[in-house]
């Protein structure tokens, strides 16, 4: 009988290389590796070579940067998506995209299962599993790391035994996950919530000390809630994110230190640098405030929080996420214009905005001579708004205050 095939989410690192062998030897599968490039700057040829050396029968390397930017990062930005009000969900957003490509590769190769290297105590396992369930409920999901809890030393020993190439890059004391939308840094000294993250943990953002002594400015142009220009220059999605990230990072913008609640109930200290995400969300939110109405903004703020939770908790491929996206697509129709931001030693401020749809009317809001607002209309307005309050106060001798 021929062996069944499994598609493994393959990063090119030691851990997933060892998994190729484990899936082959211990689980009895033919292993197809699948790597979706979401902007972590690794060499695709090298990845393919390493997968084959580790014992894969095939390796799919997909360039997915623009897909990630356009179909995942920008929709999240439209929802101003920040988990617990702070984290732009960079790691969380990449998992459904990777899962989508796993499923595609599984179909192409006639595989019956998919595998990933997530541990049993993180969020990523939840995101992989739920995304695969949402897309292809027939596929079996295998997570050897979750089942066996393989330590770093065991992985090294395994690599040696089977002649698996160990990446030559010097081992960082941190566990890193990175893509266009941000970089997550965990482990080592960062596990002590009392300690400030050391400078060596950061790679994309300057410390305030090393940031320029002069402020920098960025002008981001949006069309229907999608960023399309930087300082007037049109840019495709991934390039735009990279450009904004470079400028923001140089000014030390986007460092995040969050006491975070994981899906599996663990409270953990998480460190991120998300210069592009933080900058784009800040700009986007400002343009929404300028071009849409207060009552829809208040409803959207509630839905935005739910949208962020869905991403965090792994429900990207769900009817609710799609329904919220449909709301946003409608809501974003007027979110067109330009936002100017000032960046200075880690701080980020919106300092100006323009839009053909700005609801702002200077003659109405002005305290100057151009005032066009009908002041007397307010009297009747307040009378009606206060009517129930008046009725109540008349009924109760002491008014609304206890006697
Ligand atoms: N706490 C973050 C999240 O849940 C970071 C996860 C990083 N993943 C990783 N495999 N290092 O989104």
Coordinates of C-alpha atoms and ligand atoms in Angstrom, one line a residue:
X1 CA 0.0 0.0 0.0
X2 CA 1.3 3.4 -0.9
X3 CA 1.9 5.8 2.0
X4 CA -0.4 8.7 2.7
X5 CA 0.7 12.2 2.1
X6 CA 0.9 15.0 4.7
X7 CA 1.6 18.7 4.0
X8 CA 3.8 20.4 6.7
X9 CA 3.9 24.1 7.4
X10 CA 7.6 24.5 6.9
X11 CA 9.6 27.5 8.2
X12 CA 13.1 26.3 7.1
X13 CA 14.3 26.3 10.7
X14 CA 15.6 23.4 12.8
X15 CA 12.3 22.5 14.4
X16 CA 10.3 22.0 11.3
X17 CA 13.2 20.3 9.5
X18 CA 13.2 17.7 12.3
X19 CA 9.4 17.4 12.0
X20 CA 9.9 16.3 8.4
X21 CA 11.7 13.2 9.7
X22 CA 9.4 12.6 12.5
X23 CA 6.4 12.6 10.3
X24 CA 8.1 10.2 8.0
X25 CA 9.7 7.8 10.5
X26 CA 7.2 7.9 13.4
X27 CA 4.0 8.7 11.7
X28 CA 4.6 6.9 8.4
X29 CA 3.7 9.8 6.0
X30 CA 5.2 11.0 2.8
X31 CA 5.9 14.7 3.6
X32 CA 5.3 17.6 1.4
X33 CA 6.7 20.9 2.8
X34 CA 4.9 24.2 2.3
X35 CA 6.4 27.5 3.0
X36 CA 4.4 30.7 2.5
X37 CA 6.6 33.8 2.4
X38 CA 4.9 36.5 4.4
X39 CA 7.9 38.8 4.6
X40 CA 10.4 37.2 6.9
X41 CA 13.2 37.6 4.5
X42 CA 14.5 34.1 4.0
X43 CA 15.9 32.6 0.8
X44 CA 13.2 30.5 -1.0
X45 CA 15.8 28.3 -2.8
X46 CA 17.6 27.6 0.5
X47 CA 14.3 26.6 2.1
X48 CA 13.4 24.2 -0.7
X49 CA 16.9 22.7 -0.6
X50 CA 16.7 22.2 3.2
X51 CA 13.3 20.6 3.0
X52 CA 14.4 18.1 0.5
X53 CA 17.5 17.3 2.5
X54 CA 15.4 16.7 5.5
X55 CA 13.5 14.1 3.7
X56 CA 10.5 15.8 2.0
X57 CA 9.2 14.4 -1.2
X58 CA 8.3 17.9 -2.4
X59 CA 8.4 21.5 -1.3
X60 CA 6.0 24.3 -2.2
X61 CA 7.4 27.8 -1.7
X62 CA 4.7 30.4 -2.2
X63 CA 5.5 34.2 -2.4
X64 CA 2.5 35.5 -0.4
X65 CA 3.7 38.9 0.6
X66 CA 1.2 40.9 -1.4
X67 CA -1.6 38.5 -0.6
X68 CA -0.8 38.8 3.1
X69 CA -0.7 42.6 2.9
X70 CA -3.9 43.0 0.8
X71 CA -6.1 40.3 2.1
X72 CA -5.0 40.0 5.7
X73 CA -3.2 43.1 7.0
X74 CA -5.3 45.7 5.3
X75 CA -8.7 44.2 6.4
X76 CA -7.3 44.0 9.9
X77 CA -6.2 47.7 9.6
X78 CA -9.7 48.7 8.4
X79 CA -11.0 47.1 11.6
X80 CA -8.2 49.1 13.5
X81 CA -7.5 45.6 14.9
X82 CA -5.5 45.7 18.2
X83 CA -5.8 42.8 20.5
X84 CA -6.5 44.0 24.1
X85 CA -6.3 47.5 22.6
X86 CA -2.5 47.2 21.9
X87 CA -1.2 44.3 19.7
X88 CA -1.8 44.6 15.9
X89 CA -2.0 40.8 15.6
X90 CA 1.0 40.3 13.3
X91 CA 1.6 36.6 14.2
X92 CA -2.1 35.9 14.4
X93 CA -2.8 37.2 10.9
X94 CA -0.2 35.0 9.2
X95 CA -1.6 31.7 10.4
X96 CA -4.8 31.6 8.4
X97 CA -2.9 32.6 5.3
X98 CA -0.4 29.8 5.9
X99 CA -3.2 27.4 6.6
X100 CA -4.9 28.4 3.3
X101 CA -1.8 27.5 1.4
X102 CA -1.4 24.2 3.3
X103 CA -4.9 23.2 2.2
X104 CA -4.1 24.2 -1.4
X105 CA -1.0 22.1 -1.4
X106 CA -2.9 19.2 0.2
X107 CA -5.4 19.3 -2.7
X108 CA -2.7 19.6 -5.3
X109 CA -0.7 16.6 -3.9
X110 CA -3.7 14.5 -2.8
X111 CA -2.7 14.7 0.8
X112 CA -5.0 13.5 3.6
X113 CA -3.5 15.5 6.4
X114 CA -1.7 18.7 7.3
X115 CA 0.9 19.3 10.0
X116 CA 2.3 22.2 11.9
X117 CA 5.0 22.7 14.5
X118 CA 3.1 24.7 17.1
X119 CA 3.4 23.8 20.7
X120 CA 0.5 22.9 23.0
X121 CA 0.6 26.1 25.0
X122 CA 0.5 28.9 22.4
X123 CA -2.1 30.6 20.3
X124 CA -0.7 29.5 16.9
X125 CA -1.9 25.9 17.3
X126 CA -5.4 27.2 17.8
X127 CA -5.2 29.4 14.7
X128 CA -3.8 26.7 12.5
X129 CA -6.3 24.1 13.6
X130 CA -9.3 26.4 13.4
X131 CA -8.3 27.7 10.0
X132 CA -7.9 24.3 8.5
X133 CA -11.2 23.2 10.1
X134 CA -12.9 26.3 8.6
X135 CA -11.5 25.6 5.1
X136 CA -11.1 21.8 4.8
X137 CA -12.9 19.8 7.6
X138 CA -11.9 16.5 5.9
X139 CA -8.2 17.0 6.5
X140 CA -6.6 15.4 9.5
X141 CA -4.4 17.8 11.6
X142 CA -1.2 16.4 13.0
X143 CA 0.9 18.5 15.5
X144 CA 3.8 16.4 16.7
X145 CA 5.3 19.2 18.9
X146 CA 2.0 19.3 20.8
X147 CA 1.9 15.6 21.2
X148 CA 5.6 15.0 22.1
X149 CA 6.8 18.3 23.5
X150 CA 10.2 17.9 21.8
X151 CA 12.9 20.0 23.5
X152 CA 15.6 21.9 21.7
X153 CA 18.2 19.4 22.7
X154 CA 16.2 16.5 21.5
X155 CA 15.7 18.3 18.2
X156 CA 19.5 18.8 17.9
X157 CA 20.2 15.2 18.7
X158 CA 17.6 14.1 16.1
X159 CA 19.1 16.4 13.5
X160 CA 22.5 14.9 14.1
X161 CA 21.2 11.4 13.9
X162 CA 19.6 11.9 10.5
X163 CA 22.1 14.4 9.1
X164 CA 19.6 17.3 9.0
X165 CA 21.2 20.5 8.3
X166 CA 21.1 22.9 11.3
X167 CA 20.8 26.5 10.3
X168 CA 24.2 28.2 10.8
X169 CA 22.8 31.5 12.1
X170 CA 23.8 32.0 15.6
X171 CA 21.1 31.0 18.0
X172 CA 19.3 34.0 19.3
X173 CA 18.3 33.9 23.0
X174 CA 14.7 34.8 21.9
X175 CA 12.0 33.0 20.0
X176 CA 11.1 35.2 17.0
X177 CA 8.1 35.3 14.7
X178 CA 8.2 37.9 12.0
X179 CA 6.3 39.0 8.9
X180 CA 5.3 42.3 7.2
X181 CA 2.9 43.3 9.9
X182 CA 5.3 42.9 12.8
X183 CA 7.8 41.0 14.8
X184 CA 7.2 39.1 18.0
X185 CA 10.0 38.4 20.5
X186 CA 9.6 35.9 23.3
X187 CA 11.6 34.0 25.8
X188 CA 14.8 34.6 27.8
X189 CA 14.9 37.7 30.0
X190 CA 11.6 38.9 28.5
X191 CA 9.8 36.3 30.6
X192 CA 10.4 38.6 33.6
X193 CA 7.6 41.2 33.3
X194 CA 9.5 43.5 35.6
X195 CA 12.5 43.9 33.3
X196 CA 12.6 46.3 30.5
X197 CA 13.2 44.5 27.2
X198 CA 16.9 44.7 26.3
X199 CA 18.0 46.6 23.2
X200 CA 19.2 43.3 21.6
X201 CA 15.6 42.0 21.4
X202 CA 14.7 44.7 18.8
X203 CA 15.7 44.5 15.2
X204 CA 13.2 46.8 13.3
X205 CA 12.9 49.8 15.7
X206 CA 15.5 52.1 17.0
X207 CA 15.6 53.0 20.7
X208 CA 14.6 56.6 21.4
X209 CA 18.3 57.3 22.1
X210 CA 19.4 56.3 18.6
X211 CA 16.4 57.8 16.8
X212 CA 17.0 61.1 14.8
X213 CA 17.0 64.3 16.8
X214 CA 14.7 65.9 14.2
X215 CA 11.1 64.6 13.8
X216 CA 10.1 62.8 10.6
X217 CA 6.9 63.1 8.7
X218 CA 4.8 60.6 6.7
X219 CA 1.9 61.3 4.5
X220 CA -0.3 58.3 3.9
X221 CA -3.0 58.3 1.2
X222 CA -6.0 56.1 1.5
X223 CA -8.7 55.0 -1.0
X224 CA -11.8 53.5 0.5
X225 CA -10.0 52.5 3.6
X226 CA -7.0 51.0 1.8
X227 CA -3.5 52.7 2.0
X228 CA -2.3 53.4 -1.6
X229 CA 0.3 56.1 -1.4
X230 CA 3.2 57.2 0.8
X231 CA 4.3 60.8 0.6
X232 CA 2.3 61.0 -2.7
X233 CA 4.0 58.0 -4.3
X234 CA 1.7 55.1 -5.2
X235 CA 2.8 51.8 -3.9
X236 CA 1.6 48.2 -4.0
X237 CA 0.5 46.7 -0.7
X238 CA 3.6 44.9 0.6
X239 CA 6.0 47.6 -0.6
X240 CA 3.9 50.2 1.1
X241 CA 3.9 48.4 4.4
X242 CA 7.7 47.9 4.2
X243 CA 8.2 51.6 3.4
X244 CA 6.1 52.8 6.3
X245 CA 7.8 50.3 8.6
X246 CA 11.2 51.6 7.7
X247 CA 10.5 55.2 8.4
X248 CA 8.5 54.4 11.6
X249 CA 11.1 52.0 12.8
X250 CA 13.9 54.5 12.3
X251 CA 12.1 56.9 14.6
X252 CA 11.6 54.2 17.2
X253 CA 7.8 53.9 16.7
X254 CA 6.0 50.6 17.2
X255 CA 7.5 48.9 20.2
X256 CA 4.9 47.1 22.3
X257 CA 5.1 45.5 25.7
X258 CA 1.9 43.8 26.6
X259 CA 0.7 41.6 29.5
X260 CA -1.4 39.4 27.2
X261 CA -4.2 36.8 27.7
X262 CA -3.6 33.8 25.5
X263 CA -6.5 31.7 24.2
X264 CA -5.4 28.7 26.3
X265 CA -5.7 30.7 29.5
X266 CA -2.1 31.7 30.1
X267 CA -1.2 35.2 31.0
X268 CA 2.1 36.1 29.2
X269 CA 4.4 39.0 28.7
X270 CA 4.6 39.7 25.0
X271 CA 7.0 42.0 23.2
X272 CA 6.5 43.2 19.7
X273 CA 7.8 45.7 17.3
X274 CA 5.1 46.6 14.7
X275 CA 6.2 50.0 13.3
X276 CA 4.1 49.8 10.0
X277 CA 1.0 48.3 11.6
X278 CA 0.9 50.9 14.5
X279 CA 1.5 53.8 12.0
X280 CA -1.1 52.7 9.5
X281 CA -3.8 51.9 12.1
X282 CA -3.2 55.3 13.7
X283 CA -3.6 57.1 10.3
X284 CA -6.6 55.0 9.3
X285 CA -8.4 55.6 12.5
X286 CA -8.0 59.3 12.1
X287 CA -9.3 59.4 8.6
X288 CA -12.3 57.4 9.7
X289 CA -13.0 60.0 12.3
X290 CA -12.8 62.7 9.7
X291 CA -14.9 61.1 7.0
X292 CA -17.6 59.0 8.7
X293 CA -20.3 59.8 11.3
X294 CA -20.1 59.6 15.0
X295 CA -22.9 57.1 15.5
X296 CA -21.4 54.6 13.0
X297 CA -17.9 55.1 14.6
X298 CA -19.4 54.1 17.9
X299 CA -21.0 51.0 16.5
X300 CA -17.8 50.2 14.6
X301 CA -15.6 50.5 17.7
X302 CA -17.6 47.7 19.3
X303 CA -17.3 45.5 16.1
X304 CA -13.6 46.4 15.7
X305 CA -12.9 44.9 19.1
X306 CA -14.8 41.7 18.2
X307 CA -12.9 41.6 14.9
X308 CA -9.6 41.8 16.7
X309 CA -10.6 39.0 19.0
X310 CA -11.7 36.8 16.1
X311 CA -8.3 37.2 14.6
X312 CA -6.5 36.5 17.8
X313 CA -8.6 33.4 18.6
X314 CA -8.2 31.8 15.2
X315 CA -11.6 32.5 13.7
X316 CA -10.4 34.2 10.5
X317 CA -12.3 31.8 8.3
X318 CA -15.7 32.1 10.0
X319 CA -19.1 33.5 9.0
X320 CA -18.9 36.2 11.6
X321 CA -15.5 37.5 10.4
X322 CA -16.9 37.7 6.9
X323 CA -20.0 39.5 8.0
X324 CA -17.9 42.1 9.9
X325 CA -15.8 42.5 6.8
X326 CA -18.9 43.2 4.8
X327 CA -19.9 45.9 7.3
X328 CA -16.4 47.4 7.0
X329 CA -16.4 47.3 3.2
X330 CA -19.6 49.4 3.3
X331 CA -18.3 51.7 6.1
X332 CA -15.0 52.3 4.4
X333 CA -16.5 53.8 1.2
X334 CA -15.8 57.3 2.2
X335 CA -12.4 56.7 4.0
X336 CA -10.4 58.3 1.2
X337 CA -7.8 61.1 1.7
X338 CA -4.4 61.8 3.2
X339 CA -3.2 61.7 6.8
X340 CA 0.0 63.4 7.9
X341 CA 1.9 61.9 10.9
X342 CA 4.8 63.2 12.9
X343 CA 7.3 60.7 14.2
X344 CA 9.8 61.6 16.9
X345 CA 11.8 59.4 19.2
X346 CA 9.2 56.7 19.6
X347 CA 6.2 59.0 19.6
X348 CA 3.6 59.1 16.8
X349 CA 1.1 61.8 16.2
X350 CA -1.4 62.7 13.5
X351 CA -0.9 66.3 12.7
X352 CA -3.1 66.8 9.7
X353 CA -5.6 65.3 7.3
X354 CA -7.4 66.1 4.0
X355 CA -10.3 64.4 2.2
X356 CA -12.9 65.0 -0.4
X357 CA -15.3 63.4 2.1
X358 CA -14.3 65.2 5.3
X359 CA -17.5 65.8 7.1
X360 CA -15.9 68.7 8.9
X361 CA -17.4 72.1 8.0
X362 CA -15.4 75.0 9.1
X363 CA -18.2 77.5 9.0
X364 CA -20.2 75.4 11.4
X365 CA -17.5 74.6 13.9
X366 CA -15.7 78.0 13.8
X367 CA -15.8 80.4 16.8
X368 CA -14.7 83.1 14.4
X369 CA -16.6 85.6 12.2
X370 CA -17.4 83.0 9.5
X371 CA -19.8 81.2 12.0
X372 CA -22.8 79.8 10.1
X373 CA -24.3 77.8 12.9
X374 CA -27.8 78.7 14.1
X375 CA -27.2 79.2 17.8
X376 CA -30.9 79.7 18.6
X377 CA -31.8 76.2 17.2
X378 CA -29.9 74.7 20.1
X379 CA -32.4 76.0 22.6
X380 CA -35.3 73.9 21.3
X381 CA -33.0 71.0 20.8
X382 CA -31.9 71.0 24.4
X383 CA -35.5 71.4 25.6
X384 CA -36.6 68.2 23.8
X385 CA -33.5 66.2 24.9
X386 CA -34.2 67.4 28.5
X387 CA -37.9 66.7 28.4
X388 CA -37.9 63.3 30.1
X389 CA -35.5 64.6 32.7
X390 CA -37.8 67.5 33.5
X391 CA -40.8 65.2 33.8
X392 CA -38.9 63.0 36.2
X393 CA -37.7 65.9 38.3
X394 CA -41.2 67.3 38.7
X395 CA -42.6 64.0 39.9
X396 CA -39.9 63.6 42.5
X397 CA -39.6 66.5 44.9
X398 CA -35.9 66.3 45.2
X399 CA -35.3 66.1 41.5
X400 CA -33.0 63.3 40.4
X401 CA -30.7 63.6 43.5
X402 CA -31.7 61.7 46.7
X403 CA -33.1 64.1 49.3
Ligands
LIG1 N1 1.6 36.1 21.5 C1 1.6 36.3 20.1 C2 0.4 35.8 19.4 O1 -0.3 35.0 19.9 C3 2.9 35.9 19.4 C4 3.0 34.5 18.9 C5 4.3 34.3 18.2 N2 4.4 33.0 17.7 C6 5.5 32.2 17.6 N3 5.4 31.0 17.1 N4 6.6 32.7 18.1 O2 0.0 36.3 18.3

